[in-house]
Every structure is written in C-alpha cells, then in structure tokens.
Coordinates of C-alpha atoms in Angstrom, one line a residue:
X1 CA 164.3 36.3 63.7
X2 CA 161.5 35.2 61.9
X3 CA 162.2 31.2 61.5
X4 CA 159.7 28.3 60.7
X5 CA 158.9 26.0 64.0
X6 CA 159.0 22.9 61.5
X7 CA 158.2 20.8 65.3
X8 CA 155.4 22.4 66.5
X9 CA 153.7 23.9 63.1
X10 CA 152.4 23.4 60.0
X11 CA 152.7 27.3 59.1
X12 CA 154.1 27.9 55.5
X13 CA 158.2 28.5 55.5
X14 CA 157.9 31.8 54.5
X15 CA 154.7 33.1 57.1
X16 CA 156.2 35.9 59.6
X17 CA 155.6 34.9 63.0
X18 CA 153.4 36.9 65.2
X19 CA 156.1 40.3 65.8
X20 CA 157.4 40.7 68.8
X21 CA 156.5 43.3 71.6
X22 CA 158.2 46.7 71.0
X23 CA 161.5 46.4 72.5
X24 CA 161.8 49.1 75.6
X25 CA 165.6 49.8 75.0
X26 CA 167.0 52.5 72.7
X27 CA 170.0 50.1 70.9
X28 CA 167.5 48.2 68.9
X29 CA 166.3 51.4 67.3
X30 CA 169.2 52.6 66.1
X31 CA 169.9 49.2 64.7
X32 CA 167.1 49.7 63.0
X33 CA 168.4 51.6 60.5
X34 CA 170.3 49.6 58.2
X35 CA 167.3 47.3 58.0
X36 CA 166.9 43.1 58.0
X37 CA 169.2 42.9 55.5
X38 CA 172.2 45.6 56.1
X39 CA 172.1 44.0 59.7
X40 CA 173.1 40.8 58.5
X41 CA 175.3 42.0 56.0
X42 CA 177.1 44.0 58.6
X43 CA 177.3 40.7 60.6
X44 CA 178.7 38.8 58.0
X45 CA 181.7 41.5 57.4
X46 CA 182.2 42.0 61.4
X47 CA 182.4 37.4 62.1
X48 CA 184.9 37.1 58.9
X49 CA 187.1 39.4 60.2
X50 CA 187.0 38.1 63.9
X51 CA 187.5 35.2 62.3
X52 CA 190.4 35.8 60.4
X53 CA 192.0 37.1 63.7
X54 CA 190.8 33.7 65.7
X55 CA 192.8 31.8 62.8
X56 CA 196.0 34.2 64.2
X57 CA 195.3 33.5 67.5
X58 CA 195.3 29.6 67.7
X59 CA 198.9 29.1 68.1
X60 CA 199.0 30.7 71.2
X61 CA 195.9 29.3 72.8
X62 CA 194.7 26.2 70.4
X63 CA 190.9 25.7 68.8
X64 CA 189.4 24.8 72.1
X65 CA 191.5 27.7 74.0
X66 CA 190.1 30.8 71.7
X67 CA 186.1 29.0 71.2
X68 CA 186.3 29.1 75.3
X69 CA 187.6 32.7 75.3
X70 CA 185.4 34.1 72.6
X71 CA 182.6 32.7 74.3
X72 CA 183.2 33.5 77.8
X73 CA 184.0 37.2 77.3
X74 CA 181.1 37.5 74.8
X75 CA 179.0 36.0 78.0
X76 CA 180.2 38.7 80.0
X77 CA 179.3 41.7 78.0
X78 CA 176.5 40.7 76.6
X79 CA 175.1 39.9 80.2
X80 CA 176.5 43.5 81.4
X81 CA 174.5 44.9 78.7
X82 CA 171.1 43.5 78.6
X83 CA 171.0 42.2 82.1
X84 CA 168.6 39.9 81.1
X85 CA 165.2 39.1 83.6
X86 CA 166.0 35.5 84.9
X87 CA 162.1 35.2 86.6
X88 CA 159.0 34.9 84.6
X89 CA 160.2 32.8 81.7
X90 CA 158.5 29.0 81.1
X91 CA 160.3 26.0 80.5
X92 CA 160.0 26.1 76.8
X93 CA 161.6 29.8 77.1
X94 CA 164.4 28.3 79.1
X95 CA 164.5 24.7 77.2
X96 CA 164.9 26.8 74.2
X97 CA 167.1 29.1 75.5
X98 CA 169.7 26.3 76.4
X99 CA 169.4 24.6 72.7
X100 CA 170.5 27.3 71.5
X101 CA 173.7 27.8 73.9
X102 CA 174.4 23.9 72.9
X103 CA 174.0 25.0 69.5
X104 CA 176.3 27.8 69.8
X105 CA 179.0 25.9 71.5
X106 CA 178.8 22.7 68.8
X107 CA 179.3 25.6 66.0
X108 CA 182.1 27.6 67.1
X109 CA 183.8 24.5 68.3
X110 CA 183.7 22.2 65.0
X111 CA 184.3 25.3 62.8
X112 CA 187.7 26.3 64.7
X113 CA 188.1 22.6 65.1
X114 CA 187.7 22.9 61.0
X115 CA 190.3 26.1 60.5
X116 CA 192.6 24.0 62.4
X117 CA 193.4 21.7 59.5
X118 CA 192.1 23.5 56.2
X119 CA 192.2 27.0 55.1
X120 CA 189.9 29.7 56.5
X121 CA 188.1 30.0 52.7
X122 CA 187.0 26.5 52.1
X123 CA 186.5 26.1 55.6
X124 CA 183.6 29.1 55.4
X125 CA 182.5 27.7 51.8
X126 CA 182.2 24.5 53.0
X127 CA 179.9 26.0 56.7
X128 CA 177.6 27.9 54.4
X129 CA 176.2 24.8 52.7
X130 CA 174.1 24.2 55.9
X131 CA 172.2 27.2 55.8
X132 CA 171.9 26.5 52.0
X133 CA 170.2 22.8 52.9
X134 CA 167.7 25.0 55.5
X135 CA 166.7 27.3 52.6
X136 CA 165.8 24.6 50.0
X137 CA 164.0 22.3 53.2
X138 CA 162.0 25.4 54.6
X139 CA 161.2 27.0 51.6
X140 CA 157.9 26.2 49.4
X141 CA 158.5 28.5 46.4
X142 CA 160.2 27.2 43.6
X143 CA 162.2 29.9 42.9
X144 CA 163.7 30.0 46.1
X145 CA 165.1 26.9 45.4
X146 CA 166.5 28.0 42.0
X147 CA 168.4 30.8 44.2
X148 CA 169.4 28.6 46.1
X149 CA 171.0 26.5 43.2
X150 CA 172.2 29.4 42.0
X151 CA 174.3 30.6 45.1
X152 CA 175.2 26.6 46.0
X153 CA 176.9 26.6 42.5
X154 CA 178.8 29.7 43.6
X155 CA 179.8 28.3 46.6
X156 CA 181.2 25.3 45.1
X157 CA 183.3 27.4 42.8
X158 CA 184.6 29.5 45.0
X159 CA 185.8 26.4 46.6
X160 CA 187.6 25.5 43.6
X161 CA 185.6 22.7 42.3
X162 CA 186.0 20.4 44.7
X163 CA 188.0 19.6 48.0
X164 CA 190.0 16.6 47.2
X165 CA 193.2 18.2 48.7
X166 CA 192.1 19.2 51.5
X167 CA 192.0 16.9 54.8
X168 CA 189.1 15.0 55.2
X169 CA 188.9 15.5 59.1
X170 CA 189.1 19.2 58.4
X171 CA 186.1 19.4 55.9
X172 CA 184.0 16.7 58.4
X173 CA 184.3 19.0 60.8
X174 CA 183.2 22.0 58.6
X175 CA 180.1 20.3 57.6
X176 CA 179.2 19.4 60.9
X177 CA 179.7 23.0 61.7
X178 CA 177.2 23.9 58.5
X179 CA 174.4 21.5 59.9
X180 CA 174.8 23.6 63.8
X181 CA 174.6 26.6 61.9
X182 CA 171.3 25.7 60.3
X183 CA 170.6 25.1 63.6
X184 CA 171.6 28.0 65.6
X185 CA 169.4 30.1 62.5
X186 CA 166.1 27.9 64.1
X187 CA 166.5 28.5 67.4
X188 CA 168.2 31.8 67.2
X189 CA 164.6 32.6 65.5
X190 CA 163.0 31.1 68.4
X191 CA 164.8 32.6 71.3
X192 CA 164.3 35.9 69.5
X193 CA 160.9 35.6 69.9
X194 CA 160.4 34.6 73.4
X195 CA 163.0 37.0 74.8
X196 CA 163.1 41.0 74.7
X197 CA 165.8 42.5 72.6
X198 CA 169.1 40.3 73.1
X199 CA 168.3 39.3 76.0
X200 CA 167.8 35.4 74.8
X201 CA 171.3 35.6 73.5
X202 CA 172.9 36.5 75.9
X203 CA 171.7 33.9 78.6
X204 CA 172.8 31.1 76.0
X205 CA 175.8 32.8 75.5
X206 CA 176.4 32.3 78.7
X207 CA 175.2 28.6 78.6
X208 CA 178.0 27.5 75.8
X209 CA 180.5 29.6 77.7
X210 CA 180.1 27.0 80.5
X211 CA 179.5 24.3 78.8
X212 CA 182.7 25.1 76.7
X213 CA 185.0 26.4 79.8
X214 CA 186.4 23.0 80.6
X215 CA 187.3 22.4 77.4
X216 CA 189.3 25.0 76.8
X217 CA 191.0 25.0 80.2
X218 CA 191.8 21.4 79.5
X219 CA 193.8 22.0 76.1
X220 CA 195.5 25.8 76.8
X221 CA 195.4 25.5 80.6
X222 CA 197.5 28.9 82.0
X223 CA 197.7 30.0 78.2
X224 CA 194.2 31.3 78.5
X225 CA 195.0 34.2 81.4
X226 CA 197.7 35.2 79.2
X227 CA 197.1 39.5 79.3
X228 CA 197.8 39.6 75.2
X229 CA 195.9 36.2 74.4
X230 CA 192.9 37.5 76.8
X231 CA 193.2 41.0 74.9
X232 CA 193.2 39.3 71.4
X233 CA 190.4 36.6 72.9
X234 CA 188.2 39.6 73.8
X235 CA 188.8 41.3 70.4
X236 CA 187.5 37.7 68.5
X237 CA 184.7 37.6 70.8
X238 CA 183.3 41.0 69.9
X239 CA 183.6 40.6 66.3
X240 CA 182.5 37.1 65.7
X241 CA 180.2 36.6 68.6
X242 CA 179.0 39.7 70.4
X243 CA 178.4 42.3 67.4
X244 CA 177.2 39.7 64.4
X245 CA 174.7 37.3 66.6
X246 CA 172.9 40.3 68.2
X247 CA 172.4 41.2 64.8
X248 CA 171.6 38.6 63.1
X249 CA 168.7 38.0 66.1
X250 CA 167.9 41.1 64.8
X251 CA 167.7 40.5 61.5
X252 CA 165.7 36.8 61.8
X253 CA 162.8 39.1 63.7
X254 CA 161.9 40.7 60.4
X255 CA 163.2 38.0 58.1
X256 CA 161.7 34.6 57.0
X257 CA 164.4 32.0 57.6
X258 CA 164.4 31.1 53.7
X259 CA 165.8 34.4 52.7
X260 CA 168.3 34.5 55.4
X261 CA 169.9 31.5 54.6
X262 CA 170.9 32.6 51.4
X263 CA 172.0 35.9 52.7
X264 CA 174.2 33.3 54.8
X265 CA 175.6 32.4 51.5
X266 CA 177.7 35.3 51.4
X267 CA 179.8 34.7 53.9
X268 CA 182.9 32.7 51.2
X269 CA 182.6 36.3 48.9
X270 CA 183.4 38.4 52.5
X271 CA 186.2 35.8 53.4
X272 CA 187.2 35.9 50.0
X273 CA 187.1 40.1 50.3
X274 CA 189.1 40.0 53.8
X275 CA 191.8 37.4 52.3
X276 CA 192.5 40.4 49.5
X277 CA 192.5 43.4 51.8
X278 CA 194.3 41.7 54.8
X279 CA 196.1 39.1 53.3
X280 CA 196.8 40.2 50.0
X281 CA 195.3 37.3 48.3
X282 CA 194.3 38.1 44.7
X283 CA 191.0 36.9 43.5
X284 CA 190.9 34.4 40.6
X285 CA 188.7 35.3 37.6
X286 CA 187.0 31.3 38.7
X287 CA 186.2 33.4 42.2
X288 CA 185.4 36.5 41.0
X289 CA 182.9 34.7 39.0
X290 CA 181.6 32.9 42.2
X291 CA 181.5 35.7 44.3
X292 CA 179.0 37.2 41.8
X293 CA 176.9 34.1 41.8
X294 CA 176.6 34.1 45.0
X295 CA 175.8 38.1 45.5
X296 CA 173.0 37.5 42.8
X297 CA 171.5 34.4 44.4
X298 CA 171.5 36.7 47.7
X299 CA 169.7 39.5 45.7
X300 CA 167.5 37.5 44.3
X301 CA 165.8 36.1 47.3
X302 CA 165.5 39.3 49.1
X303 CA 163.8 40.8 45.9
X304 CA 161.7 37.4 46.3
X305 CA 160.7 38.5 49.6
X306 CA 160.1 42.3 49.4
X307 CA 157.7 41.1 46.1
X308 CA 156.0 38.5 48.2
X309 CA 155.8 41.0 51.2
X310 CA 154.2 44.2 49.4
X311 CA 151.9 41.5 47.6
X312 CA 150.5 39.9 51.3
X313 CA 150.2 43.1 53.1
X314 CA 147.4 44.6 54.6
X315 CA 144.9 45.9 51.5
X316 CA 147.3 44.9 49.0
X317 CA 145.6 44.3 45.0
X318 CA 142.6 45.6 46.3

C-alpha cells in the first residue's frame, strides 16, 4: 500500500514509496494477477457481501457480538497462515502495527454500531465519504480533486439527496466509521511496508480481536459459542475481514493513496449491486445514475495515475 506519511514527510501525495522487498511466499504472486486495481475491486465485492450477511447475523449475537467474532476468527487464520516473525521488528514496526489494530477495531465497531439503526446502503454511502476527504487532503493535482467531486456527487445521490430520515445516532456513527477508514487506508499503507506479505495484518488483526473480545463477550455473552452463530461469524470474517484487507494491503503497495480512495468510492454502487441480486431491491433511475458517477470518478483517477505513471518512469519523453 503505497500511502503518503503526511507526519513524518514532505513527499508529494502521489510519490510511490520505496517498493517493498520481493515477498518469499507464492500467494502474493498469484494475487498478482488481477493487478492494484482488480485487487481492490475484488475486495470491495467480497466486504459488501460479508457485510450484507453481518446485517443477518446481528439478531442472534448483536453489533458488538459479530465485530468480536469477525475479528477474532479472522485473527486466527490469518495468524495460521502467515505465521508472522514476532523478533526483529522496531518499535515504530510494532507502534504502527498496533495503530492499525486500534484502527481496525474503531471501524468495524462504529460501522456495525451504524447498520444497527440505518440501512446497510446509506450506512456504506455515508463510510465512503472518509476516504473521499483523504483523496482531496492527500492529493496535489487538481483533477484529482474534480474526480473526487465527481464521485462525492454520486455518493450523495445514491444516498438520496440527503439523510434527514434517517437516525441521527446511526449516521454519527457512520461518519465516525468514514474518518477510521481513512485511517485504516494510512496505516494499512504503512504496516504494508514494514511487514512481509500479510504479515502486518495479521498481528493487528490480532490486536483489535483483543482489544474488541471483551466487548463482545459483555453484550452476547454465551450467544457467541453458539455452533451456527460461530459458523455464520467465521463466514463474515472471511468475507469482510480476511479476504478484502489482505487485498487491499496488496493493492496500497502499488497504489498511491489518492487513487485508492476513490476506488473506495465504489463501495455504495456494490451495496447497491448486492441489494438487487440478494435482496431483490430494484435500482432507481436517481441510483443508476449515481452508480455511474461514481464508476466514472473511479475510472478516472486510475487513468490519472497510469498517465502520470508511464509519464515519471524510468527514460520516459526522452
């Protein structure tokens, strides 16, 4: 994940950082396939539909109860599969590493918190403006900013025009869960690049799963060692937590932060994809219409970047 440290320099938003070592593992190659961008589109489709079946899953275990078991089960595979090296890392590695596990918690927890009182579509349109606000801070080029206008104008429609009917608590929450997000994109950039493959990820994991444990043992208590809520638990932690953050850290290794917060901005069009094909809920010719803001905003940008890339490498216009 290639992110801008805003606190510690004054490199341009949209400068790579320095590429990490080659990873020694064979899963990152083959994820290497789809590319920056299929990666975090294939994240995107894989967290709206683990998120769709977290929203099913509430009455049986409550907000707290299924953020404490997608975390803890996505701790447990994730550590199984990387085994990650605990010696040899400095305390900025670990410092950093432990943001981010803090930052993970804080998100899941205020966006379930969020789905809790307001629908699952304006609960995602409403998250995404946070990574929106990191584009148009990080960025120096002005037409990233017009793409982001562009896909913030989509967003909002999608959401209807507005949010007066919604509960105010509910969209609070959501927000808050936005600003973590733009978080978790900064330091999932920076854990990325001070630990091998997923390794990073899955030590914070691990850090939000215990920092979140008590919580949801205090609010679901027995409900949590329920066989099907543990089954359904482990299901939402593989396809919100486990399959789209390993690629999105990924992703952010080969991606300026910029571009990937737009990409971020088509998370509402998924939802809004899922609702149809799960839910049967048609699509308004007002959403439609957002949807495609949105998808050109997001193409936009990455043909932003690819220009800008070709133009900066090695020998290029000479």
């Amino acid at each position: 994940m290639s992110t801008p440290d805003a606190a510690a320099t004054p490199t341009p938003a949209h400068t790579r950082a320095a590429a990490p070592s080659e990873p020694t593992g064979g899963a990152p190659r083959r994820w290497d396939a789809l590319g920056p961008v299929g990666l975090v589109l294939a994240g995107g489709i894989s967290v709206q539909f683990g998120g769709a079946l977290a929203v099913s899953l509430m009455p049986r275990a409550g907000a707290l109860g299924v953020v404490a078991l997608r975390l803890l089960v996505a701790a447990v595979v994730l550590l199984l599969v990387c085994r990650p090296r605990l010696r040899g890392h400095s305390r900025t590695d670990w410092g950093t590493v432990i943001v981010f596990g803090v930052t993970m918690a804080a998100m899941n927890g205020l966006f379930y918190q969020s789905v809790a009182r307001i629908p699952l579509g304006p609960a995602v349109t409403l998250e995404v403006l946070g990574p929106l606000a990191l584009s148009v801070l990080t960025s120096r080029r002005l037409v990233n900013v017009v793409w982001a206008g562009l896909a913030l104008a989509g967003v909002f429609l999608l959401g209807g025009g507005g949010f007066e009917s919604l509960d105010p608590i509910g969209v609070a929450f959501a927000l808050a869960a936005g600003a973590m997000w733009a978080a978790y994109i900064v330091f999932s950039a920076r854990t990325g690049r001070r630990f091998p493959q997923a390794d990073g990820l899955a030590l914070a994991m691990a850090v939000g799963a215990v920092l979140f444990l008590p919580l949801g043992i205090a609010e679901s208590g027995a409900k949590l060692i329920d066989p099907v809520t543990l089954g359904l638990g482990a299901a939402v932690a593989i396809l919100s937590s486990v399959l789209p953050y390993t690629l999105e850290l990924l992703a952010l290794r080969r991606m300026p932060a910029p571009t990937f917060a737009i990409l971020m901005s088509l998370e509402p069009a998924v939802a809004g994809a899922a609702g149809f094909l799960l839910l049967d809920q048609a699509l308004s010719t007002a959403q439609a219409v957002a949807i495609a803001l949105v998808i050109a905003a997001s193409m936009g940008a990455v043909r932003t970047q690819v220009g800008r890339g070709k133009a900066t490498e090695p020998g290029a216009g000479s």
